[in-house]
GROMACS .gro file of C-alpha atoms in nm:
model
  342
    1UNK     CA    1  14.457  25.460  -3.228
    2UNK     CA    2  14.525  25.597  -3.575
    3UNK     CA    3  14.351  25.894  -3.725
    4UNK     CA    4  14.015  25.818  -3.886
    5UNK     CA    5  13.941  25.494  -3.698
    6UNK     CA    6  13.567  25.547  -3.702
    7UNK     CA    7  13.361  25.585  -4.020
    8UNK     CA    8  12.999  25.481  -4.049
    9UNK     CA    9  12.720  25.562  -4.294
   10UNK     CA   10  12.384  25.687  -4.170
   11UNK     CA   11  12.176  25.609  -3.981
   12UNK     CA   12  12.427  25.668  -3.701
   13UNK     CA   13  12.394  25.609  -3.330
   14UNK     CA   14  12.589  25.754  -3.042
   15UNK     CA   15  12.907  25.567  -2.959
   16UNK     CA   16  13.071  25.608  -2.619
   17UNK     CA   17  13.444  25.564  -2.572
   18UNK     CA   18  13.578  25.540  -2.220
   19UNK     CA   19  13.391  25.668  -1.916
   20UNK     CA   20  13.062  25.818  -2.030
   21UNK     CA   21  12.832  26.063  -1.860
   22UNK     CA   22  12.465  25.959  -1.863
   23UNK     CA   23  12.273  26.092  -2.161
   24UNK     CA   24  11.929  26.246  -2.135
   25UNK     CA   25  11.635  26.032  -2.234
   26UNK     CA   26  11.542  26.278  -2.506
   27UNK     CA   27  11.880  26.249  -2.676
   28UNK     CA   28  11.880  25.868  -2.652
   29UNK     CA   29  11.535  25.858  -2.808
   30UNK     CA   30  11.639  26.097  -3.082
   31UNK     CA   31  11.951  25.898  -3.164
   32UNK     CA   32  11.752  25.578  -3.187
   33UNK     CA   33  11.504  25.730  -3.430
   34UNK     CA   34  11.743  25.950  -3.625
   35UNK     CA   35  11.714  25.864  -3.992
   36UNK     CA   36  11.673  26.130  -4.259
   37UNK     CA   37  11.392  26.107  -4.508
   38UNK     CA   38  11.655  26.103  -4.784
   39UNK     CA   39  11.970  25.921  -4.665
   40UNK     CA   40  12.282  26.131  -4.711
   41UNK     CA   41  12.645  26.055  -4.642
   42UNK     CA   42  12.738  26.153  -4.287
   43UNK     CA   43  13.043  26.000  -4.123
   44UNK     CA   44  13.241  26.050  -3.804
   45UNK     CA   45  13.616  26.066  -3.753
   46UNK     CA   46  13.820  26.079  -3.435
   47UNK     CA   47  14.183  26.203  -3.441
   48UNK     CA   48  14.356  26.139  -3.112
   49UNK     CA   49  14.724  26.078  -3.180
   50UNK     CA   50  15.008  26.163  -3.413
   51UNK     CA   51  15.154  26.499  -3.517
   52UNK     CA   52  14.948  26.791  -3.641
   53UNK     CA   53  14.989  26.703  -4.008
   54UNK     CA   54  14.846  26.358  -3.950
   55UNK     CA   55  14.537  26.498  -3.781
   56UNK     CA   56  14.448  26.751  -4.049
   57UNK     CA   57  14.177  26.670  -4.301
   58UNK     CA   58  14.160  26.771  -4.667
   59UNK     CA   59  13.824  26.608  -4.724
   60UNK     CA   60  13.623  26.821  -4.970
   61UNK     CA   61  13.381  27.061  -4.802
   62UNK     CA   62  13.161  27.353  -4.901
   63UNK     CA   63  13.162  27.484  -4.543
   64UNK     CA   64  13.357  27.393  -4.229
   65UNK     CA   65  13.221  27.459  -3.882
   66UNK     CA   66  13.486  27.454  -3.609
   67UNK     CA   67  13.321  27.431  -3.268
   68UNK     CA   68  13.396  27.410  -2.899
   69UNK     CA   69  13.275  27.542  -2.565
   70UNK     CA   70  13.269  27.507  -2.187
   71UNK     CA   71  13.612  27.663  -2.130
   72UNK     CA   72  13.478  27.809  -1.804
   73UNK     CA   73  13.693  28.121  -1.815
   74UNK     CA   74  14.022  27.945  -1.883
   75UNK     CA   75  14.251  27.990  -2.182
   76UNK     CA   76  14.454  27.692  -2.063
   77UNK     CA   77  14.434  27.314  -2.086
   78UNK     CA   78  14.208  27.103  -1.869
   79UNK     CA   79  14.495  27.070  -1.622
   80UNK     CA   80  14.478  26.690  -1.622
   81UNK     CA   81  14.814  26.570  -1.483
   82UNK     CA   82  14.873  26.279  -1.723
   83UNK     CA   83  14.748  26.420  -2.051
   84UNK     CA   84  14.641  26.784  -2.035
   85UNK     CA   85  14.422  26.872  -2.333
   86UNK     CA   86  14.258  27.182  -2.472
   87UNK     CA   87  14.367  27.549  -2.461
   88UNK     CA   88  14.315  27.841  -2.695
   89UNK     CA   89  14.678  27.822  -2.811
   90UNK     CA   90  14.644  27.465  -2.942
   91UNK     CA   91  14.298  27.525  -3.084
   92UNK     CA   92  14.409  27.833  -3.275
   93UNK     CA   93  14.718  27.656  -3.408
   94UNK     CA   94  14.503  27.371  -3.540
   95UNK     CA   95  14.245  27.602  -3.703
   96UNK     CA   96  14.522  27.805  -3.871
   97UNK     CA   97  14.689  27.487  -3.998
   98UNK     CA   98  14.358  27.352  -4.130
   99UNK     CA   99  14.292  27.675  -4.316
  100UNK     CA  100  14.638  27.665  -4.469
  101UNK     CA  101  14.583  27.305  -4.579
  102UNK     CA  102  14.242  27.389  -4.729
  103UNK     CA  103  14.282  27.726  -4.904
  104UNK     CA  104  13.959  27.882  -5.018
  105UNK     CA  105  13.732  27.656  -4.809
  106UNK     CA  106  13.493  27.877  -4.609
  107UNK     CA  107  13.467  27.820  -4.236
  108UNK     CA  108  13.319  27.957  -3.914
  109UNK     CA  109  13.432  27.917  -3.552
  110UNK     CA  110  13.153  27.891  -3.293
  111UNK     CA  111  13.130  27.843  -2.917
  112UNK     CA  112  12.836  27.653  -2.772
  113UNK     CA  113  12.843  27.826  -2.431
  114UNK     CA  114  12.988  27.843  -2.077
  115UNK     CA  115  13.304  28.007  -2.205
  116UNK     CA  116  13.322  28.244  -1.906
  117UNK     CA  117  13.348  28.129  -1.548
  118UNK     CA  118  13.033  28.190  -1.345
  119UNK     CA  119  13.134  28.502  -1.155
  120UNK     CA  120  12.868  28.483  -0.886
  121UNK     CA  121  12.829  28.218  -0.620
  122UNK     CA  122  12.500  28.128  -0.457
  123UNK     CA  123  12.593  28.368  -0.178
  124UNK     CA  124  12.586  28.653  -0.430
  125UNK     CA  125  12.957  28.729  -0.383
  126UNK     CA  126  13.167  28.801  -0.691
  127UNK     CA  127  13.530  28.687  -0.671
  128UNK     CA  128  13.805  28.913  -0.800
  129UNK     CA  129  14.012  28.626  -0.933
  130UNK     CA  130  13.716  28.502  -1.139
  131UNK     CA  131  13.668  28.850  -1.284
  132UNK     CA  132  14.037  28.860  -1.375
  133UNK     CA  133  14.019  28.521  -1.545
  134UNK     CA  134  13.712  28.628  -1.742
  135UNK     CA  135  13.885  28.947  -1.852
  136UNK     CA  136  14.170  28.739  -1.991
  137UNK     CA  137  13.920  28.508  -2.159
  138UNK     CA  138  13.771  28.804  -2.345
  139UNK     CA  139  14.118  28.904  -2.462
  140UNK     CA  140  14.169  28.549  -2.587
  141UNK     CA  141  13.831  28.544  -2.759
  142UNK     CA  142  13.918  28.860  -2.950
  143UNK     CA  143  14.263  28.725  -3.040
  144UNK     CA  144  14.122  28.400  -3.179
  145UNK     CA  145  13.835  28.562  -3.368
  146UNK     CA  146  13.528  28.355  -3.279
  147UNK     CA  147  13.235  28.414  -3.514
  148UNK     CA  148  12.967  28.345  -3.251
  149UNK     CA  149  12.959  28.288  -2.876
  150UNK     CA  150  12.644  28.136  -2.731
  151UNK     CA  151  12.548  28.291  -2.397
  152UNK     CA  152  12.501  28.009  -2.150
  153UNK     CA  153  12.336  28.071  -1.814
  154UNK     CA  154  12.675  28.054  -1.633
  155UNK     CA  155  12.815  28.322  -1.868
  156UNK     CA  156  12.567  28.591  -1.765
  157UNK     CA  157  12.715  28.698  -1.433
  158UNK     CA  158  13.058  28.712  -1.596
  159UNK     CA  159  12.925  28.931  -1.876
  160UNK     CA  160  12.755  29.163  -1.628
  161UNK     CA  161  13.080  29.222  -1.442
  162UNK     CA  162  13.316  29.268  -1.735
  163UNK     CA  163  13.486  29.606  -1.723
  164UNK     CA  164  13.430  29.829  -2.026
  165UNK     CA  165  13.712  29.773  -2.272
  166UNK     CA  166  13.815  29.890  -2.612
  167UNK     CA  167  13.771  29.673  -2.917
  168UNK     CA  168  13.483  29.547  -3.125
  169UNK     CA  169  13.170  29.409  -2.956
  170UNK     CA  170  13.179  29.039  -2.882
  171UNK     CA  171  12.970  28.825  -3.122
  172UNK     CA  172  12.729  28.716  -2.847
  173UNK     CA  173  12.418  28.527  -2.957
  174UNK     CA  174  12.113  28.390  -2.785
  175UNK     CA  175  11.757  28.321  -2.885
  176UNK     CA  176  11.636  28.305  -2.524
  177UNK     CA  177  11.865  28.537  -2.324
  178UNK     CA  178  11.817  28.913  -2.337
  179UNK     CA  179  12.077  29.157  -2.210
  180UNK     CA  180  12.336  29.418  -2.307
  181UNK     CA  181  12.535  29.327  -2.615
  182UNK     CA  182  12.348  29.002  -2.684
  183UNK     CA  183  12.230  28.956  -3.043
  184UNK     CA  184  11.944  28.732  -3.142
  185UNK     CA  185  12.177  28.592  -3.407
  186UNK     CA  186  12.478  28.670  -3.622
  187UNK     CA  187  12.501  28.608  -3.995
  188UNK     CA  188  12.843  28.566  -4.152
  189UNK     CA  189  12.903  28.543  -4.526
  190UNK     CA  190  13.156  28.276  -4.615
  191UNK     CA  191  13.223  28.215  -4.980
  192UNK     CA  192  12.880  28.347  -5.075
  193UNK     CA  193  12.708  28.123  -4.817
  194UNK     CA  194  12.520  28.312  -4.546
  195UNK     CA  195  12.566  28.121  -4.222
  196UNK     CA  196  12.316  28.221  -3.953
  197UNK     CA  197  12.406  28.133  -3.595
  198UNK     CA  198  12.191  28.155  -3.283
  199UNK     CA  199  12.183  27.972  -2.952
  200UNK     CA  200  11.981  27.857  -2.654
  201UNK     CA  201  12.067  27.782  -2.295
  202UNK     CA  202  11.897  27.604  -2.011
  203UNK     CA  203  11.770  27.853  -1.755
  204UNK     CA  204  12.023  27.728  -1.500
  205UNK     CA  205  12.051  27.785  -1.127
  206UNK     CA  206  12.248  28.111  -1.118
  207UNK     CA  207  12.117  28.405  -0.919
  208UNK     CA  208  11.923  28.671  -1.106
  209UNK     CA  209  12.149  28.929  -1.269
  210UNK     CA  210  11.999  29.276  -1.318
  211UNK     CA  211  11.960  29.367  -1.683
  212UNK     CA  212  11.952  29.007  -1.807
  213UNK     CA  213  11.651  28.784  -1.868
  214UNK     CA  214  11.652  28.412  -1.949
  215UNK     CA  215  11.336  28.293  -2.115
  216UNK     CA  216  11.235  27.932  -2.162
  217UNK     CA  217  11.435  27.773  -2.447
  218UNK     CA  218  11.109  27.682  -2.619
  219UNK     CA  219  11.063  28.053  -2.690
  220UNK     CA  220  11.351  28.038  -2.941
  221UNK     CA  221  11.133  27.911  -3.224
  222UNK     CA  222  11.033  28.256  -3.350
  223UNK     CA  223  11.398  28.363  -3.358
  224UNK     CA  224  11.496  28.054  -3.558
  225UNK     CA  225  11.218  28.119  -3.810
  226UNK     CA  226  11.320  28.483  -3.854
  227UNK     CA  227  11.687  28.386  -3.893
  228UNK     CA  228  11.604  28.122  -4.154
  229UNK     CA  229  11.449  28.389  -4.375
  230UNK     CA  230  11.789  28.560  -4.403
  231UNK     CA  231  12.043  28.276  -4.387
  232UNK     CA  232  12.132  27.986  -4.616
  233UNK     CA  233  12.260  27.762  -4.335
  234UNK     CA  234  12.116  27.783  -3.983
  235UNK     CA  235  12.331  27.672  -3.689
  236UNK     CA  236  12.179  27.627  -3.343
  237UNK     CA  237  12.418  27.626  -3.047
  238UNK     CA  238  12.281  27.466  -2.730
  239UNK     CA  239  12.428  27.485  -2.381
  240UNK     CA  240  12.279  27.248  -2.124
  241UNK     CA  241  11.956  27.248  -2.323
  242UNK     CA  242  11.969  26.915  -2.502
  243UNK     CA  243  11.602  26.829  -2.466
  244UNK     CA  244  11.496  27.175  -2.579
  245UNK     CA  245  11.731  27.162  -2.877
  246UNK     CA  246  11.586  26.822  -2.971
  247UNK     CA  247  11.237  26.972  -2.982
  248UNK     CA  248  11.345  27.289  -3.163
  249UNK     CA  249  11.528  27.093  -3.432
  250UNK     CA  250  11.225  26.869  -3.478
  251UNK     CA  251  10.972  27.151  -3.504
  252UNK     CA  252  11.185  27.389  -3.713
  253UNK     CA  253  11.320  27.209  -4.021
  254UNK     CA  254  11.517  27.520  -4.117
  255UNK     CA  255  11.777  27.422  -3.854
  256UNK     CA  256  12.067  27.265  -4.044
  257UNK     CA  257  12.317  27.199  -3.764
  258UNK     CA  258  12.289  27.161  -3.385
  259UNK     CA  259  12.602  27.188  -3.170
  260UNK     CA  260  12.516  27.048  -2.826
  261UNK     CA  261  12.732  27.130  -2.521
  262UNK     CA  262  12.626  26.932  -2.215
  263UNK     CA  263  12.941  26.814  -2.032
  264UNK     CA  264  13.017  26.558  -2.303
  265UNK     CA  265  13.332  26.363  -2.216
  266UNK     CA  266  13.295  26.089  -2.476
  267UNK     CA  267  13.306  26.056  -2.851
  268UNK     CA  268  12.970  26.093  -3.020
  269UNK     CA  269  12.907  25.998  -3.377
  270UNK     CA  270  12.714  26.265  -3.564
  271UNK     CA  271  12.359  26.182  -3.660
  272UNK     CA  272  12.059  26.329  -3.837
  273UNK     CA  273  11.756  26.441  -3.642
  274UNK     CA  274  11.421  26.335  -3.787
  275UNK     CA  275  11.398  26.677  -3.954
  276UNK     CA  276  11.742  26.629  -4.116
  277UNK     CA  277  11.951  26.859  -3.897
  278UNK     CA  278  12.306  26.736  -3.835
  279UNK     CA  279  12.361  26.686  -3.461
  280UNK     CA  280  12.709  26.700  -3.307
  281UNK     CA  281  12.825  26.709  -2.946
  282UNK     CA  282  13.087  26.954  -2.822
  283UNK     CA  283  13.355  26.802  -2.599
  284UNK     CA  284  13.387  26.935  -2.244
  285UNK     CA  285  13.637  27.224  -2.217
  286UNK     CA  286  13.715  27.178  -2.587
  287UNK     CA  287  13.966  26.912  -2.494
  288UNK     CA  288  13.872  26.791  -2.842
  289UNK     CA  289  13.804  27.052  -3.108
  290UNK     CA  290  13.505  26.983  -3.328
  291UNK     CA  291  13.539  27.013  -3.706
  292UNK     CA  292  13.226  26.962  -3.915
  293UNK     CA  293  13.304  26.952  -4.288
  294UNK     CA  294  12.975  26.995  -4.470
  295UNK     CA  295  12.861  26.927  -4.824
  296UNK     CA  296  12.595  27.175  -4.935
  297UNK     CA  297  12.337  27.152  -5.210
  298UNK     CA  298  12.168  27.481  -5.293
  299UNK     CA  299  12.244  27.607  -4.943
  300UNK     CA  300  12.114  27.296  -4.766
  301UNK     CA  301  12.326  27.035  -4.591
  302UNK     CA  302  12.376  26.730  -4.812
  303UNK     CA  303  12.607  26.525  -4.592
  304UNK     CA  304  12.953  26.569  -4.455
  305UNK     CA  305  13.231  26.459  -4.222
  306UNK     CA  306  13.221  26.526  -3.847
  307UNK     CA  307  13.562  26.518  -3.679
  308UNK     CA  308  13.693  26.566  -3.327
  309UNK     CA  309  14.061  26.638  -3.277
  310UNK     CA  310  14.239  26.584  -2.946
  311UNK     CA  311  14.422  26.898  -2.836
  312UNK     CA  312  14.685  26.705  -2.643
  313UNK     CA  313  15.055  26.781  -2.572
  314UNK     CA  314  15.157  26.656  -2.918
  315UNK     CA  315  14.972  26.948  -3.075
  316UNK     CA  316  15.156  27.277  -3.134
  317UNK     CA  317  15.069  27.606  -2.965
  318UNK     CA  318  15.008  27.938  -3.132
  319UNK     CA  319  15.300  28.144  -2.990
  320UNK     CA  320  15.106  28.466  -2.927
  321UNK     CA  321  14.821  28.288  -2.750
  322UNK     CA  322  15.064  28.074  -2.550
  323UNK     CA  323  15.233  28.393  -2.428
  324UNK     CA  324  14.889  28.532  -2.337
  325UNK     CA  325  14.806  28.215  -2.142
  326UNK     CA  326  15.129  28.236  -1.946
  327UNK     CA  327  15.077  28.603  -1.862
  328UNK     CA  328  14.720  28.532  -1.755
  329UNK     CA  329  14.838  28.246  -1.534
  330UNK     CA  330  15.100  28.467  -1.367
  331UNK     CA  331  14.843  28.734  -1.285
  332UNK     CA  332  14.583  28.480  -1.169
  333UNK     CA  333  14.831  28.309  -0.937
  334UNK     CA  334  14.922  28.643  -0.783
  335UNK     CA  335  14.555  28.738  -0.743
  336UNK     CA  336  14.465  28.406  -0.579
  337UNK     CA  337  14.762  28.422  -0.346
  338UNK     CA  338  14.659  28.773  -0.235
  339UNK     CA  339  14.300  28.658  -0.181
  340UNK     CA  340  14.353  28.319  -0.021
  341UNK     CA  341  14.715  28.311   0.089
  342UNK     CA  342  14.991  28.067  -0.010
   0.00000   0.00000   0.00000
């Protein structure tokens, strides 16, 4: 399939390619009713083959949001035997190439959640190999330079067991999780545009972790309102909280973009919520990197291009991150062999 095979004007509906996971009733209902009060150009584009240069976009944009999530503590690919996709090394190489191809275009890089592996099983035991993998993930996060990391419920135990380390604090955000190092939001200034980013997570099934509290996602409304007073563009990251994000976007028109991570394995066309927020779905394990190229009008979203780019073996690797991945894999293999035997 060539690059840019899918382009449709609003209103848009979800399109599934290949095997699709069931969607929640709330999202189906939202997609069916999604039509902005003032129609604006919003199109989708899927780039799944060809060399890096063919997959890059130079479509005009006032702001680009690169997004991913659900790496589950792994810097590596999905490990699929036929066509392994994903990895920090490929993602970083693509983002760097896109920036080089679009000089001066402001962008942010955000993670919708579940980027650490859940360090605690239901038996309450924390595995050393999981802690090691999470420590490497943090090193990778710092090397890539994410602007915001949503704290999903599975991330909490991993955060609680991270060893103190040097370096700047992680840009952790959550509107409904409270705990050490977690900000209600982050605001980054890109080209004079203040981009405010917060997140929500479903409460999950993990065991309670001392020092951390997960409130109902519905409680995030006050945080969104406070953030909107300080930011030009408001981005809501949602992990496993699709229904809650639907309601928050509907009741808080200041939300401009929702990035929804909920084990999505299929292509989703972007669409507008009834309150005019742009809704995009993050691909599982970032096997496809999301790239939302937005047009802004006086700080408000006025259309754009939503892309997903396959991070398959035809994509290049950032050399430094590839070396980090290999070192992490060597140490993880040794740790697992010591714990579980050959």
